[in-house]
Each structure stands twice: as C-alpha cells, then as structure tokens.
Amino acid sequence: IITGLHFFASGAFLYSGGGVENIGKAAACRAVRRVYLALKRFLNVFITFPGNTRETPSKRASMQLYYYAEFPNVIGAVDCSQISIKAPSEPTQADFVNRKSFHTINVQVLMTLSLT
C-alpha cells in the first residue's frame, strides 16, 4: 500500500515508486493497481460534478460560469501549472527538473462552481 500511495503522491515514475519499499517493478505495479482500485471505489464520494447529483442542475452551473467568465456551456475546468520547488534529495532530484532546467512540480486544479 505504501508503494502505491507513494507513486500517486510523488508523481514519479514507477521505478522510483518501488524504491521506497525496495521491491521489484512487477510488485510495485501490483501495489499501484491495488491502491488505484481501492481509490476508484470512492471516486463518486469525493469527486462530483454538477449534473452527477440529483439536486444540482448542470444548466445553472453553466449559466453561472458564463456570467463570471463568459464561457458558454461549461460546468467546470481543469488546468495545470508548474510550481517551483527546492531541489529534492539526490536519488529523485532529476525527476523534478523541468524543460527549462529548474525544479518544479506539476499541480493540477479542477474547478467547478458551487451552486449553494
């Protein structure tokens, strides 16, 4: 489980995820899959979009987003950004160097409107 959680939390490649528990790539792959399947069961509990729930009309969300940002027929948005970080310790340092040769981590943001 630790290997799977480390893989998802670090954003690193699978080979570095197996290094946490000093296990092979195949075992790391199985651990990641087990954690993924466990997390997938809770997908609809923690991630909901307007329209996925009975009481939240997606049309109202679309109208609100158009009012705020003039985006027609949209109920949410996803964006990514590179955030500068201090260089991590040596074994994984190269994994965090971006194309402009400085250390960053990719952060993904999901935005939907609150209808309350």
mmCIF file of C-alpha atoms in Angstrom:
data_model
loop_
_atom_site.group_PDB
_atom_site.id
_atom_site.type_symbol
_atom_site.label_atom_id
_atom_site.label_comp_id
_atom_site.label_asym_id
_atom_site.label_seq_id
_atom_site.Cartn_x
_atom_site.Cartn_y
_atom_site.Cartn_z
ATOM 1 C CA ILE A 1 0.000 0.000 0.000
ATOM 2 C CA ILE A 2 2.827 2.421 0.854
ATOM 3 C CA THR A 3 4.374 1.883 -2.570
ATOM 4 C CA GLY A 4 1.070 2.632 -4.311
ATOM 5 C CA LEU A 5 0.428 5.757 -2.257
ATOM 6 C CA HIS A 6 3.997 6.950 -2.812
ATOM 7 C CA PHE A 7 3.591 6.510 -6.568
ATOM 8 C CA PHE A 8 0.420 8.628 -6.683
ATOM 9 C CA ALA A 9 1.684 11.245 -4.224
ATOM 10 C CA SER A 10 5.086 11.779 -5.820
ATOM 11 C CA GLY A 11 4.117 11.899 -9.471
ATOM 12 C CA ALA A 12 7.325 9.974 -10.122
ATOM 13 C CA PHE A 13 7.851 7.078 -12.466
ATOM 14 C CA LEU A 14 7.055 3.548 -11.352
ATOM 15 C CA TYR A 15 10.710 2.560 -10.942
ATOM 16 C CA SER A 16 11.213 5.199 -8.248
ATOM 17 C CA GLY A 17 7.966 4.161 -6.510
ATOM 18 C CA GLY A 18 9.317 0.647 -5.973
ATOM 19 C CA GLY A 19 12.417 2.055 -4.326
ATOM 20 C CA VAL A 20 10.520 3.098 -1.195
ATOM 21 C CA GLU A 21 10.000 -0.485 -0.061
ATOM 22 C CA ASN A 22 12.922 -1.904 -2.049
ATOM 23 C CA ILE A 23 10.700 -4.146 -4.177
ATOM 24 C CA GLY A 24 10.769 -5.078 -7.843
ATOM 25 C CA LYS A 25 8.951 -3.321 -10.660
ATOM 26 C CA ALA A 26 6.294 -6.062 -11.018
ATOM 27 C CA ALA A 27 5.446 -5.955 -7.308
ATOM 28 C CA ALA A 28 5.339 -2.142 -7.427
ATOM 29 C CA CYS A 29 2.961 -2.330 -10.385
ATOM 30 C CA ARG A 30 0.642 -4.688 -8.488
ATOM 31 C CA ALA A 31 0.716 -2.407 -5.441
ATOM 32 C CA VAL A 32 -0.171 0.646 -7.539
ATOM 33 C CA ARG A 33 -3.052 -1.250 -9.145
ATOM 34 C CA ARG A 34 -4.428 -2.372 -5.762
ATOM 35 C CA VAL A 35 -4.345 1.204 -4.418
ATOM 36 C CA TYR A 36 -5.903 2.536 -7.635
ATOM 37 C CA LEU A 37 -8.786 0.056 -7.436
ATOM 38 C CA ALA A 38 -9.364 0.915 -3.760
ATOM 39 C CA LEU A 39 -9.406 4.657 -4.520
ATOM 40 C CA LYS A 40 -11.668 4.129 -7.524
ATOM 41 C CA ARG A 41 -14.409 2.775 -5.245
ATOM 42 C CA PHE A 42 -14.600 6.215 -3.585
ATOM 43 C CA LEU A 43 -14.462 8.232 -6.792
ATOM 44 C CA ASN A 44 -18.087 9.405 -6.692
ATOM 45 C CA VAL A 45 -17.864 10.195 -2.979
ATOM 46 C CA PHE A 46 -15.038 12.736 -3.310
ATOM 47 C CA ILE A 47 -15.363 13.936 -6.914
ATOM 48 C CA THR A 48 -18.719 15.181 -8.105
ATOM 49 C CA PHE A 49 -19.685 17.408 -10.974
ATOM 50 C CA PRO A 50 -22.872 19.400 -11.325
ATOM 51 C CA GLY A 51 -25.258 17.043 -13.067
ATOM 52 C CA ASN A 52 -23.839 13.947 -11.311
ATOM 53 C CA THR A 53 -26.070 14.637 -8.350
ATOM 54 C CA ARG A 54 -29.858 14.858 -8.445
ATOM 55 C CA GLU A 55 -30.156 18.190 -6.627
ATOM 56 C CA THR A 56 -27.543 20.103 -8.671
ATOM 57 C CA PRO A 57 -28.716 21.230 -12.120
ATOM 58 C CA SER A 58 -25.827 21.486 -14.571
ATOM 59 C CA LYS A 59 -27.661 24.176 -16.543
ATOM 60 C CA ARG A 60 -27.477 26.546 -13.561
ATOM 61 C CA ALA A 61 -23.740 25.883 -13.172
ATOM 62 C CA SER A 62 -23.209 26.539 -16.858
ATOM 63 C CA MET A 63 -25.084 29.843 -16.620
ATOM 64 C CA GLN A 64 -23.063 30.916 -13.561
ATOM 65 C CA LEU A 65 -19.746 30.140 -15.243
ATOM 66 C CA TYR A 66 -20.855 32.111 -18.277
ATOM 67 C CA TYR A 67 -21.799 35.017 -16.004
ATOM 68 C CA TYR A 68 -18.371 35.034 -14.282
ATOM 69 C CA ALA A 69 -16.038 34.135 -17.165
ATOM 70 C CA GLU A 70 -18.124 34.261 -20.367
ATOM 71 C CA PHE A 71 -17.506 30.572 -21.100
ATOM 72 C CA PRO A 72 -20.649 29.168 -22.736
ATOM 73 C CA ASN A 73 -21.918 25.627 -21.939
ATOM 74 C CA VAL A 74 -19.151 24.822 -19.416
ATOM 75 C CA ILE A 75 -19.644 23.494 -15.870
ATOM 76 C CA GLY A 76 -16.000 23.130 -14.797
ATOM 77 C CA ALA A 77 -12.378 23.450 -15.826
ATOM 78 C CA VAL A 78 -9.065 21.623 -15.377
ATOM 79 C CA ASP A 79 -5.696 23.364 -15.521
ATOM 80 C CA CYS A 80 -2.083 22.510 -14.723
ATOM 81 C CA SER A 81 0.764 24.697 -13.587
ATOM 82 C CA GLN A 82 4.444 24.160 -12.807
ATOM 83 C CA ILE A 83 5.221 25.292 -9.242
ATOM 84 C CA SER A 84 8.856 25.970 -8.323
ATOM 85 C CA ILE A 85 10.260 23.809 -5.515
ATOM 86 C CA LYS A 86 13.559 23.352 -3.684
ATOM 87 C CA ALA A 87 15.670 20.598 -5.201
ATOM 88 C CA PRO A 88 14.760 17.285 -3.536
ATOM 89 C CA SER A 89 17.345 14.830 -2.263
ATOM 90 C CA GLU A 90 19.668 13.175 -4.750
ATOM 91 C CA PRO A 91 18.005 9.889 -5.826
ATOM 92 C CA THR A 92 14.915 11.637 -7.234
ATOM 93 C CA GLN A 93 16.274 15.090 -7.978
ATOM 94 C CA ALA A 94 16.352 14.620 -11.760
ATOM 95 C CA ASP A 95 12.663 13.635 -11.812
ATOM 96 C CA PHE A 96 11.700 17.186 -10.823
ATOM 97 C CA VAL A 97 13.790 19.150 -13.349
ATOM 98 C CA ASN A 98 11.513 20.687 -15.956
ATOM 99 C CA ARG A 99 12.263 21.528 -19.593
ATOM 100 C CA LYS A 100 13.686 24.921 -18.541
ATOM 101 C CA SER A 101 16.212 23.206 -16.229
ATOM 102 C CA PHE A 102 14.829 24.174 -12.827
ATOM 103 C CA HIS A 103 12.977 22.160 -10.180
ATOM 104 C CA THR A 104 9.170 22.188 -10.301
ATOM 105 C CA ILE A 105 6.198 20.020 -9.504
ATOM 106 C CA ASN A 106 3.165 19.841 -11.764
ATOM 107 C CA VAL A 107 -0.025 20.827 -9.923
ATOM 108 C CA GLN A 108 -3.414 20.080 -11.446
ATOM 109 C CA VAL A 109 -6.501 22.041 -10.433
ATOM 110 C CA LEU A 110 -10.127 21.111 -11.045
ATOM 111 C CA MET A 111 -12.711 23.865 -10.683
ATOM 112 C CA THR A 112 -16.473 23.618 -10.624
ATOM 113 C CA LEU A 113 -18.958 26.157 -9.429
ATOM 114 C CA SER A 114 -20.668 25.870 -6.079
ATOM 115 C CA LEU A 115 -24.403 26.173 -6.512
ATOM 116 C CA THR A 116 -25.239 26.965 -2.913
#
